Amino acid sequence: MTRSTQAKPLARRRTVLGAALMATAALGVGLLSACGSGQITQTDNQKAAVPGINADSADGKIALRDGGIAYADQYKPGSTVPLNVRLFNNAEQSVKLTGATSDNGKIVLVGGAQPSAAASSPSPTPTTASATPSGTKKPSGSPSAELPSPAAPSPTSAGASAIAVSIPVDGVAALSRDNGGTTYLAIDKLTGEPLLPGGALTNVVFTFTYTDGRTTTIKLPNLPMTPPGTPLPKPSSVVKNEDVPGE
């Protein structure tokens, strides 16, 4: 009877210990699940490092990323409005950006290469000497043999109206004034109301032409102004290299 009496408390203690261990394990799993759920939700709500609008072409081959208007406190009517866009070519052939339009003014290419004289001029006229007998003076009214100068933006225009930006296969064209860029698109002269932070250009259309002559477009009902960038923190002047162990 003594052994039977001692065995019952021992079995009870084992049962209680097992239940406690199972409860602890369940609690740990619950805490891990809660932590994981919080991390997924936080990551899902994070925004891209570079703000801007994203869109794809009608055929799905050209991607526009981080599109927007360069930030300013205000753009007055008649002023130049720089645009920032990155264009990716996912097609199997090269493509060119050949046009851009907006309801808010003419879009031009700032800083792009101008067409060469050879490409834009007819063949030079034969000189008068080859068609004039020897000893005959050249008429004073003969046309000049000089080639016309290349087409260039007028002094009152911010850029060239002819847009031709090549994008190779798997390539990207970064058209942005930010970060020191010199080639970008811009509204030449803003029309309508002043453009303020939070505003947008309307009905912006980008046209692309492939090597085989086919075209596609990216249509944006609105192209918003991007918020101002946050400057990087300045390095501390207190901590120096010699104060860091191992430096």
Coordinates of C-alpha atoms in Angstrom, one line a residue:
M1 CA 0.0 0.0 0.0
T2 CA 2.9 2.3 0.7
R3 CA 4.3 2.0 -2.9
S4 CA 0.8 2.6 -4.3
T5 CA 0.4 5.7 -2.2
Q6 CA 3.7 7.2 -3.3
A7 CA 3.2 6.3 -7.0
K8 CA 0.0 8.4 -7.3
P9 CA 1.6 11.8 -6.2
L10 CA 4.5 11.0 -8.6
A11 CA 2.2 10.4 -11.5
R12 CA 0.3 13.6 -10.7
R13 CA 3.5 15.6 -10.6
R14 CA 4.5 14.2 -14.0
T15 CA 1.1 15.1 -15.4
V16 CA 1.2 18.7 -14.1
L17 CA 4.8 19.1 -15.4
G18 CA 3.9 17.9 -18.8
A19 CA 0.9 20.2 -19.0
A20 CA 3.1 23.2 -18.0
L21 CA 5.6 22.4 -20.7
M22 CA 2.9 22.2 -23.3
A23 CA 1.4 25.5 -22.3
T24 CA 4.9 27.1 -22.4
A25 CA 5.5 25.8 -25.9
A26 CA 2.1 27.0 -27.1
L27 CA 2.7 30.5 -25.6
G28 CA 6.1 30.7 -27.4
V29 CA 4.6 29.7 -30.7
G30 CA 1.9 32.4 -30.2
L31 CA 4.5 35.1 -29.5
L32 CA 6.6 34.1 -32.5
S33 CA 3.5 34.2 -34.7
A34 CA 2.5 37.7 -33.4
C35 CA 6.0 39.0 -34.0
G36 CA 6.1 37.6 -37.5
S37 CA 2.7 39.1 -38.3
G38 CA 3.8 42.5 -37.1
Q39 CA 6.9 42.5 -39.3
I40 CA 5.0 41.5 -42.4
T41 CA 2.5 44.3 -41.9
Q42 CA 5.2 46.9 -41.3
T43 CA 7.1 45.8 -44.5
D44 CA 4.0 45.8 -46.5
N45 CA 3.3 49.4 -45.6
Q46 CA 6.8 50.7 -46.3
K47 CA 7.1 53.2 -49.2
A48 CA 9.7 53.2 -52.0
A49 CA 12.9 55.1 -51.2
V50 CA 12.5 57.2 -54.4
P51 CA 8.9 58.7 -54.6
G52 CA 7.3 59.0 -58.0
I53 CA 4.7 57.4 -60.3
N54 CA 5.2 54.1 -62.1
A55 CA 3.6 53.0 -65.3
D56 CA 4.1 50.6 -68.2
S57 CA 3.5 51.0 -72.0
A58 CA 0.5 49.8 -73.7
D59 CA 2.4 46.7 -75.0
G60 CA 4.0 46.1 -71.6
K61 CA 7.6 46.3 -73.0
I62 CA 8.6 49.8 -71.7
A63 CA 8.5 50.7 -68.0
L64 CA 8.5 54.2 -66.6
R65 CA 9.6 54.5 -63.0
D66 CA 9.9 57.3 -60.4
G67 CA 8.2 59.8 -62.7
G68 CA 7.4 63.2 -61.4
I69 CA 7.9 67.0 -61.5
A70 CA 11.0 68.3 -59.9
Y71 CA 10.0 69.9 -56.6
A72 CA 9.7 73.6 -56.3
D73 CA 7.7 76.0 -54.0
Q74 CA 5.9 77.2 -57.1
Y75 CA 6.0 77.2 -60.9
K76 CA 4.4 80.3 -62.4
P77 CA 2.7 80.3 -65.8
G78 CA 5.3 80.7 -68.5
S79 CA 8.1 79.1 -66.5
T80 CA 10.1 76.0 -67.3
V81 CA 9.0 72.9 -65.4
P82 CA 11.7 70.1 -65.3
L83 CA 10.5 66.5 -65.3
N84 CA 12.1 63.4 -63.8
V85 CA 11.6 60.0 -65.4
R86 CA 13.5 56.7 -65.8
L87 CA 12.7 54.6 -68.8
F88 CA 13.5 50.9 -69.0
N89 CA 13.5 48.9 -72.3
N90 CA 12.3 45.3 -71.7
A91 CA 11.7 44.6 -75.4
E92 CA 13.8 42.4 -77.7
Q93 CA 14.9 45.4 -79.8
S94 CA 16.1 48.9 -79.3
V95 CA 13.6 51.7 -78.9
K96 CA 13.6 55.5 -78.9
L97 CA 11.6 58.0 -77.0
T98 CA 10.3 60.1 -79.9
G99 CA 7.7 62.4 -78.3
A100 CA 6.1 63.7 -75.2
T101 CA 3.0 65.8 -74.7
S102 CA 0.9 67.4 -71.9
D103 CA -2.2 69.5 -71.5
N104 CA -0.1 72.0 -69.6
G105 CA 2.4 73.1 -72.2
K106 CA 4.9 71.8 -74.8
I107 CA 7.4 69.2 -73.6
V108 CA 11.0 69.7 -74.9
L109 CA 14.3 67.8 -74.4
V110 CA 16.9 69.8 -72.4
G111 CA 20.6 69.0 -72.9
G112 CA 20.1 66.5 -75.7
A113 CA 22.3 66.2 -78.7
Q114 CA 21.3 68.3 -81.7
P115 CA 21.1 66.8 -85.2
S116 CA 24.3 67.0 -87.2
A117 CA 24.7 69.2 -90.3
A118 CA 25.3 66.2 -92.5
A119 CA 22.1 64.5 -91.5
S120 CA 19.9 67.6 -91.8
S121 CA 21.4 69.3 -94.9
P122 CA 21.1 68.4 -98.7
S123 CA 24.2 67.5 -100.7
P124 CA 26.4 70.5 -101.3
T125 CA 25.9 72.3 -104.7
P126 CA 28.8 71.9 -107.1
T127 CA 31.2 74.8 -107.1
T128 CA 30.8 77.4 -109.9
A129 CA 34.4 76.8 -111.0
S130 CA 33.6 73.3 -112.3
A131 CA 30.8 74.6 -114.5
T132 CA 32.5 77.8 -115.6
P133 CA 35.0 78.0 -118.5
S134 CA 38.6 78.8 -117.5
G135 CA 39.2 82.6 -117.1
T136 CA 35.6 83.4 -116.5
K137 CA 34.9 85.3 -113.3
K138 CA 32.5 83.8 -110.8
P139 CA 29.2 85.7 -110.8
S140 CA 28.7 87.8 -107.7
G141 CA 25.3 86.4 -107.2
S142 CA 26.3 82.7 -107.0
P143 CA 24.9 80.7 -104.1
S144 CA 27.3 80.1 -101.2
A145 CA 28.7 76.6 -100.7
E146 CA 28.5 76.8 -96.9
L147 CA 26.2 74.3 -95.2
P148 CA 23.4 75.5 -93.0
S149 CA 24.0 75.4 -89.3
P150 CA 22.4 72.5 -87.3
A151 CA 18.9 73.0 -85.9
A152 CA 19.0 74.3 -82.3
P153 CA 16.6 75.6 -79.7
S154 CA 15.6 79.2 -80.1
P155 CA 16.9 81.6 -77.5
T156 CA 13.5 81.8 -75.9
S157 CA 13.1 78.0 -75.7
A158 CA 14.3 75.8 -72.8
G159 CA 15.2 72.9 -75.1
A160 CA 14.8 71.1 -78.4
S161 CA 11.3 70.3 -79.7
A162 CA 12.6 67.2 -81.5
I163 CA 12.9 64.3 -79.0
A164 CA 15.0 61.3 -79.9
V165 CA 16.4 59.4 -76.8
S166 CA 17.7 55.9 -77.6
I167 CA 17.2 53.1 -75.1
P168 CA 19.0 49.8 -75.9
V169 CA 17.7 46.3 -75.1
D170 CA 17.7 45.8 -71.3
G171 CA 18.9 49.5 -71.0
V172 CA 17.6 52.5 -69.1
A173 CA 17.4 56.2 -69.9
A174 CA 17.6 58.4 -66.8
L175 CA 16.1 61.7 -67.8
S176 CA 16.4 63.8 -64.6
R177 CA 17.8 67.1 -63.5
D178 CA 18.2 65.9 -60.0
N179 CA 21.6 64.5 -58.8
G180 CA 23.4 66.6 -61.4
G181 CA 21.7 65.3 -64.5
T182 CA 22.1 67.5 -67.6
T183 CA 19.6 65.8 -70.0
Y184 CA 15.9 65.8 -69.0
L185 CA 12.4 66.6 -70.3
A186 CA 10.7 69.8 -69.3
I187 CA 7.5 71.8 -69.9
D188 CA 8.9 74.6 -72.0
K189 CA 6.4 77.2 -70.9
L190 CA 3.8 76.3 -68.3
T191 CA 0.2 77.2 -69.3
G192 CA -2.8 77.6 -67.1
E193 CA -2.7 78.0 -63.4
P194 CA 0.5 78.1 -61.2
L195 CA 1.8 74.7 -60.2
L196 CA 2.2 74.3 -56.5
P197 CA 3.4 71.4 -54.3
G198 CA 0.8 68.6 -54.4
G199 CA -0.2 69.7 -58.0
A200 CA 0.2 67.6 -61.2
L201 CA 0.5 67.9 -64.9
T202 CA -2.5 66.3 -66.8
N203 CA -2.7 63.9 -69.7
V204 CA 1.0 63.4 -70.1
V205 CA 1.8 61.0 -73.0
F206 CA 5.2 59.5 -73.9
T207 CA 5.6 58.0 -77.4
F208 CA 8.2 55.3 -78.3
T209 CA 9.3 54.0 -81.6
Y210 CA 10.9 50.6 -82.1
T211 CA 13.7 49.8 -84.6
D212 CA 11.1 48.0 -86.8
G213 CA 8.9 51.1 -86.9
R214 CA 6.2 50.0 -84.5
T215 CA 5.1 52.5 -81.8
T216 CA 3.8 52.3 -78.3
T217 CA 2.8 54.8 -75.6
I218 CA 2.7 55.4 -71.9
K219 CA -0.3 57.5 -70.9
L220 CA -0.4 59.2 -67.5
P221 CA -3.6 61.0 -66.5
N222 CA -1.6 62.9 -63.9
L223 CA 2.1 63.4 -63.3
P224 CA 2.5 64.7 -59.8
M225 CA 5.2 66.9 -58.2
T226 CA 7.5 64.8 -56.1
P227 CA 8.0 65.8 -52.4
P228 CA 11.3 67.5 -51.5
G229 CA 14.2 65.2 -50.8
T230 CA 15.5 64.7 -47.3
P231 CA 19.2 65.7 -47.0
L232 CA 21.6 63.1 -45.6
P233 CA 22.8 63.8 -42.0
K234 CA 26.1 65.6 -41.7
P235 CA 29.0 63.7 -40.1
S236 CA 29.6 64.5 -36.5
S237 CA 32.6 66.8 -35.8
V238 CA 33.1 65.4 -32.3
V239 CA 34.0 61.8 -33.2
K240 CA 37.2 61.6 -35.2
N241 CA 39.1 58.7 -36.7
E242 CA 41.7 58.7 -34.0
D243 CA 39.0 58.3 -31.4
V244 CA 37.7 55.0 -32.9
P245 CA 39.6 51.9 -31.7
G246 CA 41.6 50.3 -34.5
E247 CA 41.7 53.4 -36.7

